[in-house]
Structure formats: C-alpha cells, structure tokens
Short mmCIF file of C-alpha atoms in Angstrom, two decimals:
data_model
loop_
_atom_site.label_atom_id
_atom_site.label_comp_id
_atom_site.label_asym_id
_atom_site.label_seq_id
_atom_site.Cartn_x
_atom_site.Cartn_y
_atom_site.Cartn_z
CA UNK D 160 0.00 0.00 0.00
CA UNK D 161 1.34 3.40 -0.93
CA UNK D 162 0.61 6.56 1.00
CA UNK D 163 1.79 9.97 -0.10
CA UNK D 164 0.96 13.59 0.53
CA UNK D 165 -2.78 14.16 0.39
CA UNK D 166 -4.97 14.57 3.44
CA UNK D 167 -7.47 11.74 3.15
CA UNK D 168 -7.62 9.34 6.09
CA UNK D 169 -7.35 5.57 6.01
CA UNK D 170 -9.55 3.55 8.32
CA UNK D 171 -9.21 -0.13 9.15
CA UNK D 172 -10.56 -2.74 11.50
CA UNK D 173 -8.13 -3.25 14.40
CA UNK D 174 -9.78 -6.57 15.16
CA UNK D 175 -8.35 -8.17 12.03
CA UNK D 176 -4.68 -8.64 11.21
CA UNK D 177 -3.05 -7.56 7.98
CA UNK D 178 0.12 -9.29 6.89
CA UNK D 179 2.75 -8.46 4.34
CA UNK D 180 1.55 -4.92 3.62
CA UNK D 181 4.14 -3.56 1.24
CA UNK D 182 4.90 -0.27 -0.44
CA UNK D 183 6.04 3.04 1.00
CA UNK D 184 6.65 3.91 3.77
CA UNK D 185 8.25 0.50 4.34
CA UNK D 186 8.09 0.81 8.13
CA UNK D 187 4.30 0.97 8.19
CA UNK D 188 2.59 -1.13 10.88
CA UNK D 189 -1.08 -1.51 11.70
CA UNK D 190 -0.88 0.82 14.71
CA UNK D 191 0.59 3.52 12.49
CA UNK D 192 -1.63 3.14 9.44
CA UNK D 193 -4.41 5.41 10.64
CA UNK D 194 -2.00 8.35 10.70
CA UNK D 195 -0.75 7.86 7.16
CA UNK D 196 -2.28 9.69 4.24
CA UNK D 197 -3.50 8.21 1.00
CA UNK D 198 -2.45 9.13 -2.47
CA UNK D 199 -4.10 10.97 -5.35
CA UNK D 200 -7.07 12.54 -3.57
CA UNK D 201 -8.83 9.28 -2.78
CA UNK D 202 -10.56 7.88 0.27
CA UNK D 203 -10.00 4.18 0.93
CA UNK D 204 -11.71 2.21 3.66
CA UNK D 205 -10.27 -1.21 4.52
CA UNK D 206 -12.15 -3.45 6.93
CA UNK D 207 -10.79 -6.87 7.87
CA UNK D 208 -8.59 -7.18 4.79
CA UNK D 209 -5.39 -9.16 4.36
CA UNK D 210 -2.40 -8.38 2.16
CA UNK D 211 0.57 -10.49 1.17
CA UNK D 212 1.99 -8.73 -1.85
CA UNK D 213 5.25 -7.44 -3.27
CA UNK D 214 6.39 -4.18 -4.78
CA UNK D 215 8.79 -5.54 -7.33
CA UNK D 216 8.81 -6.33 -11.03
CA UNK D 217 6.63 -9.18 -12.20
CA UNK D 218 5.94 -10.56 -15.65
CA UNK D 219 5.36 -7.55 -17.90
CA UNK D 220 2.72 -9.26 -19.99
CA UNK D 221 1.61 -11.99 -17.64
CA UNK D 222 1.23 -14.27 -20.63
CA UNK D 223 0.74 -13.88 -24.33
CA UNK D 224 -1.54 -11.32 -25.87
CA UNK D 225 -1.63 -12.79 -29.35
CA UNK D 226 -0.47 -9.50 -30.87
CA UNK D 227 -3.45 -7.22 -31.32
CA UNK D 228 -5.85 -9.93 -30.31
CA UNK D 229 -4.56 -12.34 -32.94
CA UNK D 230 -7.20 -11.06 -35.33
CA UNK D 231 -7.62 -8.54 -38.13
CA UNK D 232 -11.15 -7.73 -36.94
CA UNK D 233 -11.77 -4.00 -36.49
CA UNK D 234 -13.09 -3.58 -32.98
CA UNK D 235 -14.62 -0.52 -31.36
CA UNK D 236 -13.95 0.84 -27.88
CA UNK D 237 -17.55 2.04 -27.75
CA UNK D 238 -20.36 0.21 -26.00
CA UNK D 239 -22.76 -0.91 -28.72
CA UNK D 240 -25.79 -1.17 -26.41
CA UNK D 241 -28.75 0.92 -27.60
CA UNK D 242 -31.89 1.12 -25.40
CA UNK D 243 -33.86 1.66 -28.59
CA UNK D 244 -33.09 -1.92 -29.55
CA UNK D 245 -34.69 -3.36 -26.42
CA UNK D 246 -37.45 -5.92 -27.01
CA UNK D 247 -41.07 -5.21 -26.24
CA UNK D 248 -41.71 -8.39 -24.22
CA UNK D 249 -39.74 -10.02 -21.40
CA UNK D 250 -39.50 -13.42 -19.71
CA UNK D 251 -42.09 -14.31 -17.10
CA UNK D 252 -39.33 -15.50 -14.78
CA UNK D 253 -39.66 -13.57 -11.51
CA UNK D 254 -37.20 -10.93 -12.74
CA UNK D 255 -34.39 -13.45 -13.32
CA UNK D 256 -32.51 -14.05 -16.57
CA UNK D 257 -30.58 -17.33 -16.96
CA UNK D 258 -27.20 -17.94 -18.62
CA UNK D 259 -25.52 -21.29 -19.34
CA UNK D 260 -22.39 -21.57 -21.50
CA UNK D 261 -23.13 -25.25 -22.16
CA UNK D 262 -26.47 -24.69 -23.85
CA UNK D 263 -26.40 -25.53 -27.57
CA UNK D 264 -27.90 -22.21 -28.66
CA UNK D 265 -29.10 -19.09 -26.93
CA UNK D 266 -32.70 -19.20 -25.86
CA UNK D 267 -34.78 -16.41 -24.36
CA UNK D 268 -33.22 -16.50 -20.90
CA UNK D 269 -36.45 -17.45 -19.16
CA UNK D 270 -35.20 -20.64 -17.42
CA UNK D 271 -32.18 -22.91 -17.11
CA UNK D 272 -33.58 -24.94 -19.99
CA UNK D 273 -34.00 -21.82 -22.15
CA UNK D 274 -30.87 -19.95 -21.09
CA UNK D 275 -28.67 -17.52 -22.98
CA UNK D 276 -25.16 -18.70 -23.85
CA UNK D 277 -23.32 -15.47 -23.04
CA UNK D 278 -23.25 -13.32 -19.94
CA UNK D 279 -23.62 -10.11 -21.94
CA UNK D 280 -26.87 -11.30 -23.52
CA UNK D 281 -28.26 -11.89 -20.05
CA UNK D 282 -27.09 -8.52 -18.73
CA UNK D 283 -28.49 -6.59 -21.67
CA UNK D 284 -31.91 -8.24 -21.49
CA UNK D 285 -32.07 -7.74 -17.72
CA UNK D 286 -31.18 -4.07 -18.13
CA UNK D 287 -33.79 -3.63 -20.85
CA UNK D 288 -36.36 -5.28 -18.62
CA UNK D 289 -35.48 -2.95 -15.74
CA UNK D 290 -36.14 0.00 -18.04
CA UNK D 291 -39.30 -1.25 -19.73
CA UNK D 292 -40.96 -4.22 -18.04
CA UNK D 293 -42.14 -2.35 -14.95
CA UNK D 294 -42.20 -5.50 -12.79
CA UNK D 295 -38.89 -5.14 -10.90
CA UNK D 296 -36.52 -2.24 -10.40
CA UNK D 297 -33.59 -4.68 -10.04
CA UNK D 298 -33.28 -7.68 -12.33
CA UNK D 299 -30.94 -10.56 -11.64
CA UNK D 300 -28.80 -12.59 -14.02
CA UNK D 301 -28.03 -16.13 -12.83
CA UNK D 302 -24.96 -17.65 -14.47
CA UNK D 303 -24.24 -21.36 -14.40
CA UNK D 304 -20.74 -22.51 -13.42
CA UNK D 305 -18.18 -22.84 -16.19
CA UNK D 306 -15.81 -20.71 -18.25
CA UNK D 307 -17.11 -17.80 -20.29
CA UNK D 308 -14.48 -16.74 -22.83
CA UNK D 309 -14.75 -13.04 -23.55
CA UNK D 310 -12.23 -12.26 -26.31
CA UNK D 311 -13.86 -13.98 -29.30
CA UNK D 312 -11.72 -12.24 -31.91
CA UNK D 313 -11.79 -8.75 -30.44
CA UNK D 314 -9.52 -7.35 -27.72
CA UNK D 315 -12.02 -4.60 -26.84
CA UNK D 316 -14.73 -7.10 -25.92
CA UNK D 317 -15.69 -6.90 -22.25
CA UNK D 318 -18.47 -7.90 -19.91
CA UNK D 319 -20.25 -4.60 -19.41
CA UNK D 320 -22.34 -4.29 -16.28
CA UNK D 321 -25.50 -2.19 -16.48
CA UNK D 322 -27.55 -0.20 -13.99
CA UNK D 323 -30.32 -1.95 -12.06
CA UNK D 324 -28.82 -5.34 -12.89
CA UNK D 325 -27.31 -7.85 -10.46
CA UNK D 326 -25.14 -10.58 -11.99
CA UNK D 327 -24.60 -13.72 -9.90
CA UNK D 328 -22.29 -16.64 -10.64
CA UNK D 329 -21.90 -19.92 -8.80
CA UNK D 330 -24.96 -21.89 -9.91
CA UNK D 331 -25.10 -25.60 -10.69
CA UNK D 332 -27.98 -25.00 -13.09
CA UNK D 333 -30.80 -26.46 -11.01
CA UNK D 334 -31.38 -23.75 -8.40
CA UNK D 335 -34.72 -22.06 -7.91
CA UNK D 336 -33.66 -19.50 -5.29
CA UNK D 337 -30.58 -17.32 -4.95
CA UNK D 338 -29.91 -18.84 -1.54
CA UNK D 339 -29.44 -22.27 -3.15
CA UNK D 340 -26.28 -21.34 -5.03
CA UNK D 341 -22.75 -22.17 -3.86
CA UNK D 342 -20.25 -19.93 -5.63
CA UNK D 343 -17.29 -21.58 -3.92
CA UNK D 344 -18.15 -25.06 -5.17
CA UNK D 345 -19.36 -23.96 -8.61
CA UNK D 346 -16.65 -21.69 -9.99
CA UNK D 347 -17.89 -19.33 -12.68
CA UNK D 348 -15.05 -17.80 -14.67
CA UNK D 349 -15.09 -14.67 -16.80
CA UNK D 350 -12.01 -15.47 -18.86
CA UNK D 351 -10.38 -12.76 -20.95
CA UNK D 352 -9.16 -15.25 -23.56
CA UNK D 353 -11.03 -16.63 -26.57
CA UNK D 354 -10.57 -20.27 -25.58
CA UNK D 355 -8.96 -22.58 -23.03
CA UNK D 356 -5.62 -22.87 -24.88
CA UNK D 357 -5.59 -19.37 -26.33
CA UNK D 358 -2.97 -16.65 -25.92
CA UNK D 359 -5.38 -13.98 -27.21
CA UNK D 360 -6.67 -11.71 -24.45
CA UNK D 361 -9.05 -8.78 -24.02
CA UNK D 362 -7.77 -5.54 -22.55
CA UNK D 363 -10.39 -5.49 -19.76
CA UNK D 364 -12.54 -8.41 -18.67
CA UNK D 365 -15.24 -6.33 -16.93
CA UNK D 366 -16.44 -2.73 -17.15
CA UNK D 367 -18.33 -1.62 -14.05
CA UNK D 368 -21.51 0.46 -13.76
CA UNK D 369 -23.23 2.31 -10.95
CA UNK D 370 -26.23 0.52 -9.39
CA UNK D 371 -24.93 -2.82 -10.69
CA UNK D 372 -23.64 -5.87 -8.82
CA UNK D 373 -21.10 -8.56 -9.72
CA UNK D 374 -21.19 -11.49 -7.31
CA UNK D 375 -19.56 -14.92 -7.27
CA UNK D 376 -17.17 -14.83 -10.24
CA UNK D 377 -13.52 -15.44 -10.99
CA UNK D 378 -12.21 -12.68 -13.26
CA UNK D 379 -9.01 -13.63 -15.09
CA UNK D 380 -6.95 -13.11 -18.21
CA UNK D 381 -7.30 -9.36 -18.72
CA UNK D 382 -4.29 -7.74 -20.38
CA UNK D 383 -4.44 -3.93 -20.37
CA UNK D 384 -0.99 -3.91 -21.93
CA UNK D 385 -1.05 -0.84 -24.18
CA UNK D 386 1.14 1.58 -22.23
CA UNK D 387 0.62 4.50 -24.62
CA UNK D 388 -3.11 4.00 -25.18
CA UNK D 389 -5.42 6.21 -23.08
CA UNK D 390 -8.02 3.47 -22.62
CA UNK D 391 -6.09 0.21 -22.52
CA UNK D 392 -3.22 0.69 -20.08
CA UNK D 393 -5.09 0.29 -16.77
CA UNK D 394 -7.42 -2.25 -15.16
CA UNK D 395 -6.88 -5.62 -16.79
CA UNK D 396 -9.45 -7.40 -14.64
CA UNK D 397 -12.02 -4.66 -14.08
CA UNK D 398 -12.31 -0.95 -14.87
CA UNK D 399 -14.62 1.33 -12.90
CA UNK D 400 -14.59 4.69 -14.66
CA UNK D 401 -16.81 7.05 -12.66
CA UNK D 402 -18.75 3.89 -11.78
CA UNK D 403 -19.63 2.50 -8.36
CA UNK D 404 -20.82 -1.10 -8.59
CA UNK D 405 -21.05 -3.63 -5.76
CA UNK D 406 -18.46 -6.39 -6.21
CA UNK D 407 -18.93 -9.33 -3.83
CA UNK D 408 -17.36 -12.79 -3.49
CA UNK D 409 -15.19 -12.41 -6.59
CA UNK D 410 -11.62 -13.53 -7.27
CA UNK D 411 -9.39 -11.40 -9.50
CA UNK D 412 -6.54 -13.60 -10.65
CA UNK D 413 -3.82 -13.35 -13.31
CA UNK D 414 -4.71 -9.94 -14.72
CA UNK D 415 -2.15 -7.35 -15.78
CA UNK D 416 -1.94 -3.64 -16.60
CA UNK D 417 0.83 -1.74 -18.33
CA UNK D 418 0.41 1.09 -15.83
CA UNK D 419 -2.16 0.87 -13.00
CA UNK D 420 -4.55 -1.60 -11.43
CA UNK D 421 -3.77 -5.08 -12.70
CA UNK D 422 -6.78 -6.60 -10.97
CA UNK D 423 -9.03 -3.54 -10.71
CA UNK D 424 -8.69 0.13 -11.61
CA UNK D 425 -10.98 2.69 -9.96
CA UNK D 426 -10.83 6.25 -11.23
CA UNK D 427 -12.77 9.48 -11.75
CA UNK D 428 -14.70 9.44 -8.44
CA UNK D 429 -15.50 5.72 -8.64
CA UNK D 430 -16.62 4.36 -5.27
CA UNK D 431 -17.30 0.63 -5.60
CA UNK D 432 -18.01 -1.53 -2.57
CA UNK D 433 -15.75 -4.58 -2.68
CA UNK D 434 -16.71 -7.31 -0.19
CA UNK D 435 -15.27 -10.77 0.40
CA UNK D 436 -13.06 -10.68 -2.70
CA UNK D 437 -9.61 -12.08 -3.44
CA UNK D 438 -6.93 -10.37 -5.50
CA UNK D 439 -4.28 -12.96 -6.35
CA UNK D 440 -1.32 -12.91 -8.75
CA UNK D 441 -2.14 -9.68 -10.57
CA UNK D 442 0.51 -7.28 -11.87
CA UNK D 443 0.87 -3.58 -12.77
CA UNK D 444 3.74 -1.93 -14.61
CA UNK D 445 3.54 1.14 -12.38
CA UNK D 446 1.35 0.87 -9.27
CA UNK D 447 -1.51 -1.04 -7.74
CA UNK D 448 -0.84 -4.63 -8.75
CA UNK D 449 -4.06 -5.82 -7.15
CA UNK D 450 -6.00 -2.55 -7.25
CA UNK D 451 -5.33 1.08 -8.16
CA UNK D 452 -7.45 4.01 -6.93
CA UNK D 453 -6.93 7.40 -8.53
CA UNK D 454 -8.58 10.70 -9.43
CA UNK D 455 -10.93 11.02 -6.48
CA UNK D 456 -11.96 7.38 -6.24
CA UNK D 457 -13.19 6.17 -2.84
CA UNK D 458 -13.76 2.41 -2.70
CA UNK D 459 -14.85 0.63 0.46
CA UNK D 460 -13.06 -2.71 0.75
CA UNK D 461 -14.24 -5.23 3.35
CA UNK D 462 -12.91 -8.71 4.23
CA UNK D 463 -10.71 -9.02 1.15
CA UNK D 464 -7.45 -10.88 0.54
CA UNK D 465 -4.57 -9.37 -1.46
CA UNK D 466 -1.88 -11.96 -2.13
CA UNK D 467 1.05 -12.42 -4.54
CA UNK D 468 0.26 -9.25 -6.47
CA UNK D 469 3.17 -7.21 -7.85
CA UNK D 470 3.86 -3.68 -9.06
CA UNK D 471 7.07 -2.28 -10.53
CA UNK D 472 6.96 1.09 -8.75
CA UNK D 473 4.76 0.90 -5.64
CA UNK D 474 1.61 -0.55 -4.15
CA UNK D 475 1.97 -4.26 -4.87
CA UNK D 476 -1.47 -4.92 -3.38
CA UNK D 477 -3.17 -1.50 -3.46
#
C-alpha cells in the first residue's frame, strides 16, 4: 500500500490482522496506518482485509496477448448497447434471466432450460427489462458454473455491467432461489481469452456500472498492456470509470496492466463496494498490482485478501 501527501484518512478494522503490507513507507505497521495519508485525492476504507503482496517487477505481460488480439477484426472501444433496440416483451421468470455456456444455442433467458449462452446477452436483457418491463426495479442474471471466454476475436470485448442489474455466478444449473447457489463449489469464470488454450486476451474483462452488482465470479486473463493508449493501459481485470458497482465474493486472478490496477482500476470518483473478494497474482507496470485508486476514487473494501500481487513502482497490493 502506498501513501503519499494528500490529506485523506485511512480507516481499518483493528480486530483483524493484515500481513505483508508492502509499499512506501516500508516501516508501516497496523498501529501507524491510521495516521498515514493516502495518495491521489482518494478515500479508501479497509475493513478486515489481508495483504501479502510485493512491490517488485513481475511478468510484464503476464502471458501472451496474441499480438493485437490475434485477429484482423476491427473492434470498437464504444459500447454498442442501444436502449432503442430493447425488445417489447420479457421473460415471465420472476425478474431473473438465466445464462448457461453449455447450452447448444441461446434461448430467451427465461429458465435454465431456455438460457442464454453469453453473460452479456443476459445482462443486456435484464437491463432492458429494468427499463421497460415495470415489474422489478432490479433484475438478476443467474450464471451457471463454467468458463465464459470473452475475447472472441476482439480485444475490446468486455463484460459490461448495467444499472439496475445484479449478476450472480456460482450456480449448478438447477437452483430455484438465490440462496441455493454455492459460488465456492461452482466456480464461474469470466475469462479474458477466446478459448482454453488461447494466448489472445481482451484488454479489460469487466467494465463496471453504478447501481450494478457482480457477485460470485472469478475474473481472469485481462491484459491492459497498451502503455501508450489512453483506454487500454489500466485495469486488466475490471475498470470502474466514474462507476460504483457492488463487487462481492469475486476472485481477481492473473490480470495485468501496463500502468495501473492489474486486478481492478478505480478512477474518476469511482466508489465501488468490494466485499469478500480475493486479488491474487495480478501485476501492474507502475502501481496497484491488485487494485489502483486514482482521481478522487473512494472504494470501500471489506474482508478481502490481497496476495502475490506485484507492481514495478509501488503498491503491490493497493
């Protein structure tokens, strides 16, 4: 953790130990942390979190990127979602949309038997329903366990969260209530590659949104490796640009950034709540191997583990 010269206090839970906190000042201990100041005009609240990270060089690419995605496809940085394209009818499914990567073809998302194949299809329909259906303010997307490969020929592909939409992983595919799921036993992976043996990666696996929730996923394989590109140098796992989602029970693993925030990058007043998450083996070329918080961002981080993350300059964990 790096602390510099701005007057924004750090709070933490004295009842929980933190180990291996690294960065500057090196002599920081838990009884001194409350008096240190955080960097870049941000407010960071840590409650019951654990760190075991290093501020030292790690693998600059963290794995292959397949050139520019290994494809000649022209890809746009812009979100293609258009509310005008929303359907006029929605599933009669108690405000739940279903996703299953193993289904042979995308259905209408109304049940496990009629599920969508991709997470983005589920999110977009749920968001449309929240705008137009009038039955629920918050729609849920239930995602069956498995690997969901995001790249698919385009490095700018990403899972884009949307307002009024809660996305839950960790389902076996038989559940009828949210309480039935077990995200620890049924790992649900948002994988930034285009296949299990691929070296082609997206820049960012997830883009956050305010009034959205991501819960019960492993986020891996993001490669924000374009150091001189304004949009693709930070936040390999997740980018929250002026966005404040809830992120619960997620693992950010093996994501890299050329500059900041290998696992997650929060910027431009982003204030996500991050609860019960793990940041493991992520890397940044400058700072914030696990997470970077800049430009007025103020995340609240509770009961999280930061382990084996690296940064070249400072802030191996955060």
